[in-house]
XYZ file of N, CA and C in Angstrom:
789
model
N 27.313 77.839 -27.788
C 28.312 76.769 -27.935
C 28.525 76.067 -26.593
N 28.693 74.756 -26.636
C 28.946 73.980 -25.420
C 30.425 74.124 -25.072
N 30.721 75.054 -24.151
C 32.118 75.330 -23.834
C 32.769 74.216 -23.016
N 31.950 73.425 -22.308
C 32.522 72.284 -21.587
C 33.070 71.271 -22.581
N 32.275 70.978 -23.627
C 32.736 70.053 -24.665
C 33.974 70.615 -25.376
N 33.960 71.933 -25.632
C 35.111 72.565 -26.282
C 36.377 72.406 -25.426
N 36.215 72.613 -24.106
C 37.361 72.477 -23.206
C 37.898 71.055 -23.233
N 37.018 70.075 -23.248
C 37.450 68.676 -23.287
C 38.171 68.365 -24.598
N 37.687 68.960 -25.682
C 38.336 68.745 -26.977
C 39.721 69.390 -27.014
N 39.837 70.581 -26.428
C 41.142 71.244 -26.347
C 42.125 70.387 -25.563
N 41.645 69.830 -24.447
C 42.503 68.986 -23.621
C 42.958 67.752 -24.392
N 42.044 67.166 -25.155
C 42.394 65.988 -25.947
C 43.459 66.321 -26.985
N 43.362 67.492 -27.591
C 44.371 67.898 -28.577
C 45.719 68.157 -27.923
N 45.698 68.753 -26.735
C 46.953 69.009 -26.030
C 47.672 67.704 -25.685
N 46.906 66.635 -25.493
C 47.492 65.341 -25.105
C 47.628 64.390 -26.289
N 47.351 64.869 -27.490
C 47.487 64.009 -28.666
C 48.950 63.598 -28.834
N 49.240 62.300 -28.886
C 50.635 61.839 -28.946
C 51.400 62.334 -30.174
N 50.679 62.637 -31.252
C 51.330 63.047 -32.487
C 51.444 64.563 -32.627
N 50.380 65.280 -32.275
C 50.352 66.723 -32.544
C 50.174 67.565 -31.282
N 50.203 66.930 -30.118
C 49.952 67.658 -28.879
C 51.141 68.461 -28.392
N 50.963 69.095 -27.234
C 52.008 69.912 -26.606
C 52.956 68.995 -25.836
N 54.259 69.165 -26.066
C 55.237 68.293 -25.424
C 55.155 68.358 -23.899
N 54.953 69.578 -23.362
C 54.878 69.720 -21.905
C 53.655 68.999 -21.364
N 52.502 69.211 -21.997
C 51.269 68.570 -21.519
C 51.366 67.051 -21.616
N 52.036 66.563 -22.632
C 52.162 65.118 -22.808
C 53.007 64.464 -21.717
N 53.898 65.223 -21.128
C 54.786 64.672 -20.096
C 54.119 64.579 -18.730
N 52.990 65.235 -18.552
C 52.399 65.321 -17.212
C 51.666 64.047 -16.823
N 51.640 63.803 -15.497
C 50.853 62.698 -14.943
C 50.194 63.172 -13.657
N 49.506 62.280 -12.958
C 48.778 62.675 -11.749
C 49.698 63.398 -10.760
N 50.853 62.809 -10.524
C 51.741 63.351 -9.496
C 52.343 64.693 -9.916
N 52.746 64.813 -11.162
C 53.362 66.067 -11.596
C 52.359 67.212 -11.624
N 51.080 66.895 -11.807
C 50.042 67.922 -11.851
C 49.597 68.370 -10.457
N 49.915 67.571 -9.446
C 49.435 67.876 -8.092
C 49.800 69.276 -7.615
N 51.053 69.738 -7.742
C 51.384 71.089 -7.269
C 50.562 72.178 -7.956
N 50.279 71.978 -9.256
C 49.504 72.974 -9.988
C 48.050 72.995 -9.520
N 47.514 71.821 -9.219
C 46.136 71.741 -8.731
C 46.000 72.456 -7.392
N 46.956 72.212 -6.494
C 46.935 72.875 -5.193
C 47.111 74.384 -5.351
N 48.019 74.787 -6.227
C 48.262 76.215 -6.454
C 47.013 76.911 -6.955
N 46.316 76.278 -7.907
C 45.100 76.901 -8.454
C 44.014 77.010 -7.382
N 43.908 76.012 -6.503
C 42.914 76.076 -5.430
C 43.201 77.250 -4.499
N 44.469 77.457 -4.184
C 44.826 78.576 -3.311
C 44.625 79.918 -4.010
N 44.811 79.967 -5.326
C 44.585 81.207 -6.053
C 43.094 81.544 -6.113
N 42.248 80.520 -6.131
C 40.810 80.752 -6.007
C 40.503 81.390 -4.653
N 41.103 80.830 -3.602
C 40.891 81.370 -2.260
C 41.371 82.811 -2.172
N 42.503 83.102 -2.794
C 43.053 84.454 -2.767
C 42.118 85.441 -3.460
N 41.560 85.050 -4.594
C 40.631 85.926 -5.313
C 39.390 86.207 -4.486
N 38.906 85.179 -3.787
C 37.718 85.360 -2.930
C 38.031 86.325 -1.794
N 39.176 86.140 -1.154
C 39.533 87.001 -0.030
C 39.744 88.449 -0.467
N 40.214 88.646 -1.689
C 40.413 90.007 -2.196
C 39.128 90.613 -2.750
N 38.078 89.789 -2.873
C 36.810 90.280 -3.397
C 36.867 90.618 -4.876
N 37.810 89.997 -5.598
C 37.993 90.266 -7.028
C 37.230 89.207 -7.821
N 36.001 89.510 -8.216
C 35.158 88.507 -8.879
C 35.615 88.218 -10.312
N 36.215 89.206 -10.981
C 36.750 88.942 -12.321
C 37.892 87.932 -12.233
N 38.768 88.154 -11.266
C 39.876 87.236 -11.057
C 39.362 85.874 -10.604
N 38.319 85.871 -9.783
C 37.731 84.617 -9.310
C 37.240 83.782 -10.489
N 36.576 84.427 -11.453
C 36.106 83.696 -12.637
C 37.275 83.036 -13.353
N 38.364 83.791 -13.533
C 39.539 83.247 -14.220
C 40.172 82.111 -13.429
N 40.281 82.292 -12.107
C 40.929 81.273 -11.285
C 40.090 80.003 -11.198
N 38.772 80.152 -11.174
C 37.908 78.965 -11.202
C 38.095 78.208 -12.509
N 38.289 78.969 -13.601
C 38.567 78.324 -14.883
C 39.864 77.550 -14.844
N 40.898 78.142 -14.219
C 42.186 77.446 -14.098
C 42.045 76.173 -13.263
N 41.240 76.260 -12.200
C 41.029 75.086 -11.350
C 40.248 74.009 -12.111
N 39.236 74.440 -12.871
C 38.473 73.491 -13.687
C 39.380 72.792 -14.692
N 40.323 73.536 -15.259
C 41.253 72.937 -16.218
C 42.052 71.820 -15.568
N 42.424 71.993 -14.298
C 43.150 70.933 -13.609
C 42.295 69.675 -13.469
N 40.997 69.858 -13.208
C 40.083 68.715 -13.124
C 39.999 68.017 -14.485
N 39.876 68.810 -15.542
C 39.806 68.260 -16.895
C 41.110 67.537 -17.251
N 42.246 68.147 -16.879
C 43.557 67.561 -17.182
C 43.709 66.206 -16.491
N 43.436 66.175 -15.170
C 43.559 64.925 -14.420
C 42.614 63.867 -14.988
N 41.411 64.292 -15.358
C 40.429 63.350 -15.905
C 40.903 62.777 -17.237
N 41.553 63.627 -18.051
C 42.063 63.154 -19.339
C 43.181 62.126 -19.137
N 44.067 62.389 -18.204
C 45.133 61.431 -17.905
C 44.526 60.095 -17.476
N 43.493 60.161 -16.636
C 42.833 58.934 -16.180
C 42.144 58.213 -17.335
N 41.520 58.989 -18.224
C 40.837 58.381 -19.372
C 41.831 57.625 -20.256
N 43.001 58.203 -20.470
C 44.020 57.563 -21.293
C 44.498 56.249 -20.684
N 44.402 56.151 -19.353
C 44.823 54.920 -18.663
C 43.675 53.942 -18.466
N 42.491 54.303 -18.984
C 41.330 53.426 -18.874
C 40.731 53.378 -17.483
N 40.943 54.430 -16.697
C 40.464 54.444 -15.312
C 39.074 55.070 -15.195
N 38.933 56.299 -15.649
C 37.656 57.011 -15.652
C 37.819 58.218 -16.558
N 36.705 58.911 -16.850
C 36.789 60.115 -17.661
C 36.049 61.256 -16.992
N 36.049 62.430 -17.614
C 35.428 63.612 -17.022
C 33.932 63.395 -16.783
N 33.268 62.706 -17.709
C 31.830 62.452 -17.561
C 31.551 61.643 -16.307
N 32.406 60.686 -16.015
C 32.224 59.878 -14.803
C 32.507 60.695 -13.543
N 33.461 61.633 -13.632
C 33.719 62.526 -12.501
C 32.475 63.358 -12.212
N 31.901 63.946 -13.270
C 30.693 64.760 -13.110
C 29.527 63.928 -12.607
N 29.392 62.714 -13.143
C 28.318 61.825 -12.706
C 28.472 61.476 -11.231
N 29.717 61.226 -10.817
C 29.956 60.849 -9.429
C 29.542 61.930 -8.457
N 29.894 63.187 -8.737
C 29.532 64.261 -7.811
C 28.041 64.548 -7.868
N 27.437 64.399 -9.055
C 25.991 64.604 -9.168
C 25.230 63.556 -8.354
N 25.672 62.303 -8.464
C 25.026 61.229 -7.698
C 25.215 61.441 -6.201
N 26.420 61.866 -5.820
C 26.700 62.072 -4.397
C 25.835 63.181 -3.820
N 25.710 64.292 -4.540
C 24.900 65.411 -4.056
C 23.437 65.019 -3.944
N 22.955 64.254 -4.905
C 21.565 63.791 -4.855
C 21.347 62.869 -3.659
N 22.296 61.971 -3.451
C 22.206 61.001 -2.350
C 22.253 61.684 -0.994
N 23.063 62.736 -0.876
C 23.238 63.392 0.416
C 22.196 64.471 0.701
N 21.315 64.719 -0.238
C 20.251 65.708 -0.029
C 18.875 65.071 -0.258
N 18.541 64.061 0.547
C 17.245 63.377 0.347
C 16.056 64.286 0.628
N 16.274 65.376 1.382
C 15.185 66.312 1.665
C 14.906 67.222 0.475
N 15.839 67.280 -0.463
C 15.648 68.093 -1.674
C 15.236 67.216 -2.855
N 15.891 66.058 -3.000
C 15.640 65.188 -4.148
C 14.811 63.963 -3.782
N 14.317 63.923 -2.551
C 13.475 62.818 -2.116
C 12.372 63.331 -1.204
N 11.809 62.428 -0.406
C 10.691 62.820 0.460
C 11.064 62.828 1.941
N 12.366 62.829 2.246
C 12.808 62.873 3.639
C 12.597 64.268 4.201
N 12.191 64.341 5.469
C 11.986 65.623 6.143
C 12.846 65.651 7.408
N 13.669 66.687 7.535
C 14.475 66.861 8.743
C 13.827 67.906 9.643
N 13.852 67.650 10.957
C 13.218 68.571 11.897
C 13.965 69.897 11.999
N 15.275 69.839 11.901
C 16.075 71.058 12.018
C 17.426 70.845 11.339
N 18.262 71.875 11.360
C 19.568 71.793 10.704
C 20.467 70.759 11.370
N 20.345 70.621 12.690
C 21.160 69.645 13.408
C 20.866 68.223 12.922
N 19.592 67.929 12.683
C 19.209 66.605 12.189
C 19.770 66.374 10.796
N 19.751 67.419 9.970
C 20.319 67.311 8.626
C 21.813 67.021 8.696
N 22.526 67.736 9.578
C 23.979 67.540 9.691
C 24.297 66.129 10.162
N 23.479 65.601 11.100
C 23.715 64.231 11.569
C 23.529 63.241 10.426
N 22.481 63.459 9.632
C 22.222 62.565 8.502
C 23.333 62.676 7.456
N 23.822 63.898 7.254
C 24.912 64.131 6.298
C 26.163 63.360 6.715
N 26.502 63.456 8.003
C 27.692 62.763 8.494
C 27.505 61.253 8.428
N 26.301 60.792 8.697
C 26.043 59.361 8.636
C 26.166 58.867 7.202
N 25.667 59.655 6.259
C 25.775 59.276 4.847
C 27.231 59.192 4.418
N 28.034 60.164 4.866
C 29.460 60.147 4.532
C 30.143 58.932 5.162
N 29.757 58.620 6.416
C 30.342 57.473 7.102
C 29.976 56.178 6.384
N 28.716 56.052 5.958
C 28.285 54.862 5.222
C 29.070 54.710 3.922
N 29.311 55.850 3.251
C 30.085 55.820 2.004
C 31.510 55.358 2.266
N 32.098 55.850 3.348
C 33.471 55.442 3.672
C 33.530 53.957 4.019
N 32.498 53.468 4.743
C 32.447 52.051 5.076
C 32.375 51.213 3.806
N 31.511 51.643 2.889
C 31.336 50.894 1.645
C 32.623 50.893 0.833
N 33.304 52.041 0.806
C 34.548 52.136 0.042
C 35.641 51.287 0.684
N 35.669 51.289 2.029
C 36.691 50.521 2.739
C 36.376 49.037 2.748
N 35.109 48.693 2.513
C 34.718 47.292 2.506
C 34.666 46.674 3.879
N 34.530 47.525 4.920
C 34.474 46.986 6.273
C 33.708 47.967 7.153
N 33.043 47.444 8.162
C 32.216 48.291 9.020
C 33.036 49.033 10.061
N 34.318 48.662 10.199
C 35.129 49.261 11.257
C 35.971 50.437 10.775
N 35.594 51.035 9.640
C 36.350 52.184 9.131
C 36.304 53.322 10.143
N 37.389 54.070 10.228
C 37.458 55.174 11.183
C 36.594 56.341 10.722
N 36.033 57.055 11.681
C 35.249 58.247 11.332
C 36.158 59.329 10.763
N 37.469 59.192 10.938
C 38.418 60.169 10.406
C 38.849 59.845 8.979
N 38.427 58.697 8.447
C 38.778 58.334 7.081
C 38.235 59.376 6.111
N 38.972 59.609 5.055
C 38.508 60.534 4.026
C 39.037 61.941 4.180
N 39.698 62.233 5.300
C 40.322 63.551 5.483
C 41.731 63.445 4.923
N 41.944 64.066 3.789
C 43.161 63.875 3.025
C 44.438 64.180 3.790
N 45.377 63.245 3.751
C 46.664 63.448 4.421
C 47.500 64.520 3.734
N 47.185 64.820 2.462
C 47.966 65.806 1.709
C 47.460 67.234 1.899
N 46.389 67.400 2.673
C 45.885 68.745 2.928
C 46.936 69.568 3.667
N 46.913 70.904 3.504
C 47.776 71.730 4.354
C 47.518 71.389 5.818
N 48.569 71.324 6.612
C 48.454 70.829 7.991
C 47.425 71.604 8.796
N 47.359 72.923 8.603
C 46.413 73.744 9.356
C 44.975 73.369 9.003
N 44.725 73.186 7.727
C 43.384 72.817 7.255
C 43.017 71.421 7.753
N 43.978 70.502 7.682
C 43.685 69.125 8.104
C 43.423 69.049 9.604
N 44.163 69.835 10.384
C 43.938 69.847 11.827
C 42.504 70.257 12.142
N 42.038 71.312 11.468
C 40.665 71.772 11.711
C 39.655 70.711 11.296
N 39.879 70.069 10.157
C 38.942 69.046 9.681
C 38.911 67.839 10.615
N 40.075 67.426 11.095
C 40.120 66.311 12.045
C 39.321 66.638 13.301
N 39.511 67.854 13.807
C 38.820 68.258 15.031
C 37.316 68.369 14.814
N 36.919 68.928 13.678
C 35.485 69.058 13.393
C 34.833 67.686 13.255
N 35.524 66.769 12.596
C 34.973 65.432 12.420
C 34.814 64.742 13.772
N 35.837 64.818 14.625
C 35.763 64.195 15.948
C 34.678 64.840 16.798
N 34.528 66.167 16.663
C 33.536 66.894 17.454
C 32.119 66.444 17.117
N 31.896 66.108 15.849
C 30.549 65.683 15.450
C 30.155 64.380 16.111
N 31.147 63.660 16.617
C 30.863 62.396 17.292
C 31.089 62.506 18.799
N 31.095 63.759 19.306
C 31.109 63.978 20.749
C 32.461 64.194 21.382
N 33.540 64.084 20.598
C 34.877 64.245 21.174
C 35.295 65.711 21.029
N 34.911 66.516 22.020
C 35.173 67.951 21.927
C 34.907 68.605 23.271
N 35.550 69.757 23.502
C 35.215 70.556 24.666
C 33.874 71.243 24.427
N 33.092 71.411 25.477
C 31.763 72.003 25.289
C 31.794 73.506 25.021
N 32.889 74.177 25.378
C 32.982 75.627 25.206
C 34.457 76.026 25.069
N 34.685 77.313 24.839
C 36.040 77.794 24.552
C 36.941 77.869 25.780
N 36.389 78.117 26.964
C 37.205 78.403 28.142
C 38.232 77.316 28.449
N 37.862 76.037 28.472
C 38.880 75.019 28.747
C 39.944 74.928 27.653
N 39.626 75.403 26.450
C 40.621 75.378 25.376
C 41.683 76.443 25.636
N 41.269 77.603 26.183
C 42.240 78.619 26.584
C 43.234 78.016 27.589
N 42.698 77.262 28.557
C 43.558 76.632 29.561
C 44.505 75.628 28.919
N 44.004 74.914 27.919
C 44.838 73.926 27.230
C 45.964 74.608 26.455
N 45.700 75.778 25.889
C 46.748 76.533 25.192
C 47.877 76.867 26.161
N 47.509 77.358 27.352
C 48.517 77.686 28.368
C 49.292 76.435 28.788
N 48.584 75.323 28.922
C 49.235 74.059 29.308
C 50.259 73.640 28.257
N 49.871 73.700 26.983
C 50.788 73.305 25.912
C 51.975 74.270 25.817
N 51.736 75.555 26.073
C 52.823 76.530 26.031
C 53.830 76.248 27.151
N 53.324 75.888 28.333
C 54.213 75.536 29.448
C 55.049 74.305 29.100
N 54.418 73.317 28.451
C 55.146 72.106 28.075
C 56.210 72.415 27.025
N 55.927 73.372 26.155
C 56.918 73.777 25.161
C 58.106 74.461 25.836
N 57.828 75.298 26.846
C 58.914 75.953 27.597
C 59.810 74.891 28.262
N 59.180 73.864 28.817
C 59.943 72.802 29.475
C 60.819 72.062 28.468
N 60.252 71.776 27.281
C 61.020 71.089 26.249
C 62.186 71.953 25.791
N 61.945 73.256 25.689
C 63.010 74.183 25.278
C 64.131 74.202 26.323
N 63.743 74.176 27.594
C 64.738 74.173 28.666
C 65.563 72.889 28.635
N 64.943 71.776 28.245
C 65.661 70.502 28.165
C 66.629 70.479 26.986
N 66.296 71.246 25.947
C 67.168 71.298 24.774
C 67.015 70.122 23.835
N 65.950 69.347 23.994
C 65.705 68.187 23.131
C 64.915 68.662 21.909
N 65.573 68.731 20.735
C 64.934 69.309 19.557
C 63.719 68.513 19.094
N 63.802 67.192 19.182
C 62.662 66.365 18.780
C 61.463 66.630 19.678
N 61.713 66.781 20.978
C 60.643 67.070 21.929
C 60.074 68.470 21.691
N 60.951 69.418 21.366
C 60.509 70.783 21.073
C 59.566 70.771 19.873
N 59.960 70.044 18.824
C 59.128 69.978 17.620
C 57.765 69.370 17.932
N 57.765 68.335 18.743
C 56.508 67.693 19.127
C 55.599 68.671 19.868
N 56.176 69.419 20.803
C 55.374 70.344 21.598
C 54.897 71.544 20.770
N 55.711 71.982 19.811
C 55.254 73.039 18.908
C 54.028 72.554 18.133
N 54.086 71.294 17.673
C 52.943 70.719 16.968
C 51.700 70.678 17.841
N 51.877 70.259 19.102
C 50.741 70.205 20.031
C 50.145 71.594 20.250
N 51.015 72.600 20.381
C 50.551 73.963 20.602
C 49.767 74.471 19.394
N 50.298 74.239 18.204
C 49.603 74.670 16.994
C 48.249 73.974 16.874
N 48.221 72.684 17.201
C 46.977 71.919 17.089
C 45.908 72.467 18.020
N 46.299 72.806 19.250
C 45.301 73.301 20.198
C 44.890 74.737 19.874
N 45.796 75.515 19.264
C 45.413 76.863 18.824
C 44.363 76.769 17.712
N 44.523 75.790 16.826
C 43.504 75.554 15.802
C 42.171 75.228 16.472
N 42.227 74.428 17.526
C 41.007 74.064 18.253
C 40.360 75.302 18.882
N 41.184 76.180 19.434
C 40.657 77.399 20.035
C 39.996 78.271 18.969
N 40.649 78.404 17.831
C 40.071 79.190 16.743
C 38.711 78.635 16.346
N 38.618 77.324 16.263
C 37.354 76.683 15.889
C 36.257 77.003 16.895
N 36.599 76.952 18.182
C 35.601 77.261 19.211
C 35.192 78.727 19.204
N 36.078 79.577 18.695
C 35.763 81.008 18.638
C 35.096 81.395 17.311
N 34.833 80.395 16.475
C 34.160 80.669 15.208
C 35.068 81.301 14.173
N 36.376 81.038 14.278
C 37.358 81.632 13.360
C 37.999 80.530 12.533
N 38.131 80.750 11.231
C 38.876 79.825 10.389
C 40.358 80.056 10.621
N 41.090 79.078 11.149
C 42.517 79.305 11.402
C 43.291 79.579 10.119
N 42.913 78.929 9.026
C 43.598 79.161 7.747
C 43.392 80.603 7.294
N 42.139 81.080 7.348
C 41.850 82.457 6.928
C 42.525 83.463 7.855
N 42.527 83.155 9.152
C 43.140 84.063 10.121
C 44.643 84.169 9.881
N 45.286 83.043 9.611
C 46.725 83.076 9.378
C 47.056 83.747 8.047
N 46.218 83.539 7.041
C 46.438 84.218 5.765
C 46.338 85.735 5.951
N 45.372 86.165 6.758
C 45.222 87.597 7.024
C 46.426 88.125 7.801
N 46.913 87.325 8.747
C 48.088 87.733 9.526
C 49.327 87.825 8.629
N 49.441 86.891 7.678
C 50.553 86.945 6.721
C 50.499 88.222 5.889
N 49.289 88.558 5.430
C 49.120 89.761 4.613
C 49.442 91.011 5.433
N 49.023 91.004 6.693
C 49.295 92.145 7.566
C 50.792 92.292 7.809
N 51.468 91.183 8.051
C 52.916 91.237 8.250
C 53.604 91.799 7.007
N 53.161 91.331 5.834
C 53.780 91.792 4.590
C 53.601 93.295 4.409
N 52.390 93.790 4.692
C 52.137 95.233 4.551
C 53.047 96.038 5.472
N 53.142 95.627 6.722
C 53.925 96.391 7.697
C 55.424 96.296 7.410
N 55.871 95.121 6.981
C 57.288 94.970 6.680
C 57.662 95.801 5.454
N 56.760 95.825 4.472
C 57.020 96.632 3.275
C 57.019 98.124 3.598
N 56.254 98.520 4.607
C 56.292 99.911 5.065
C 57.683 100.235 5.621
N 58.235 99.295 6.388
C 59.587 99.483 6.921
C 60.584 99.653 5.769
N 60.493 98.767 4.780
C 61.403 98.837 3.639
C 61.280 100.177 2.902
N 60.044 100.623 2.725
C 59.815 101.881 2.010
C 60.405 103.065 2.771
N 60.165 103.089 4.089
C 60.684 104.195 4.900
C 62.211 104.232 4.870
N 62.829 103.072 4.981
C 64.285 103.023 4.953
C 64.821 103.454 3.591
N 64.136 103.042 2.525
C 64.576 103.423 1.188
C 64.508 104.935 1.005
N 63.450 105.562 1.561
C 63.303 107.017 1.460
C 64.408 107.747 2.221
N 64.944 107.077 3.255
C 66.019 107.669 4.051
C 67.401 107.278 3.517
N 67.405 106.513 2.426
C 68.672 106.083 1.858
C 69.377 105.033 2.687
N 68.622 104.259 3.464
C 69.207 103.248 4.338
C 68.894 101.844 3.822
N 69.741 100.913 4.180
C 69.519 99.510 3.842
C 68.848 98.805 5.017
N 68.033 97.801 4.693
C 67.376 97.025 5.741
C 68.410 96.322 6.608
N 69.348 95.684 5.962
C 70.400 94.995 6.695
C 71.320 96.015 7.368
N 71.520 95.820 8.649
C 72.386 96.724 9.389
C 71.639 97.789 10.164
N 70.347 97.985 9.880
C 69.561 98.950 10.643
C 69.257 98.368 12.018
N 69.481 99.116 13.097
C 69.240 98.591 14.449
C 67.794 98.122 14.630
N 67.626 97.077 15.415
C 66.296 96.515 15.643
C 65.356 97.550 16.253
N 65.882 98.430 17.124
C 65.047 99.446 17.747
C 64.414 100.356 16.691
N 65.173 100.693 15.660
C 64.644 101.547 14.600
C 63.614 100.799 13.759
N 63.880 99.532 13.511
C 62.920 98.711 12.764
C 61.611 98.587 13.537
N 61.721 98.367 14.855
C 60.527 98.255 15.695
C 59.719 99.556 15.680
N 60.412 100.692 15.691
C 59.722 101.987 15.667
C 58.944 102.160 14.369
N 59.548 101.742 13.257
C 58.857 101.831 11.967
C 57.691 100.849 11.903
N 57.861 99.693 12.532
C 56.766 98.718 12.604
C 55.585 99.318 13.370
N 55.880 99.946 14.508
C 54.818 100.573 15.297
C 54.157 101.700 14.502
N 54.942 102.396 13.695
C 54.398 103.448 12.846
C 53.410 102.862 11.834
N 53.765 101.725 11.265
C 52.878 101.061 10.310
C 51.590 100.626 10.991
N 51.695 100.095 12.213
C 50.501 99.693 12.967
C 49.597 100.894 13.224
N 50.208 102.005 13.623
C 49.422 103.209 13.923
C 48.708 103.723 12.679
N 49.378 103.656 11.542
C 48.756 104.090 10.280
C 47.554 103.235 9.927
N 47.676 101.923 10.132
C 46.558 101.030 9.821
C 45.365 101.295 10.737
N 45.646 101.545 12.002
C 44.548 101.750 12.948
C 43.833 103.069 12.711
N 44.577 104.052 12.182
C 43.961 105.354 11.933
C 43.193 105.370 10.621
């Protein structure tokens, strides 16, 4: 059975004005956005946990969001799912001339340059002008950490980058000093600006060290949750409440959790 066609038919029934689901009928591009982002992050979570059964389910949920958005667009006469699929198929064919054509690249670096040039040409064509920025196409709605990395990677491909990690370490220290100065001044707007600068350069350092800042922070979040839950469990076993427990005791339990993980 063609399950893609079945999925499209299910979506059409859910949006049927007479017999469809009231909740599905109320949705539009904007209202669906949070669900689309949530499903993308749940795909990432399944991958990080190595749960392939869950990954299959989450990919299905993400695909449903694509089908849903496409159906809304079809109802407005904009485009349909077939055109979405056609667009990505054409794009992949166009960007891989060494696979679907007779172009030969000398090495991976040459392929990457051609890939970026193809993307730039597409952005120029879409913008209708030759002066489009090389940063065009990096979604403003992306999570800030992800967008920072993408902006830096895009600029780096055109030569705007430090050649190695060492000067980035120095830049981190420089931004931290500027944040201390802003804190001493007590100007909250300036503090916020400097915090942003510090986060941006830390993303740059992660990139130079070959680390995904998003993945690293997700791992740090998970680690914090594990250790904090250890504190909660220990206190519960002692009949104590988290609130009101001295910080020194909490720190000792935190160190205990760290020691357990390392062992």
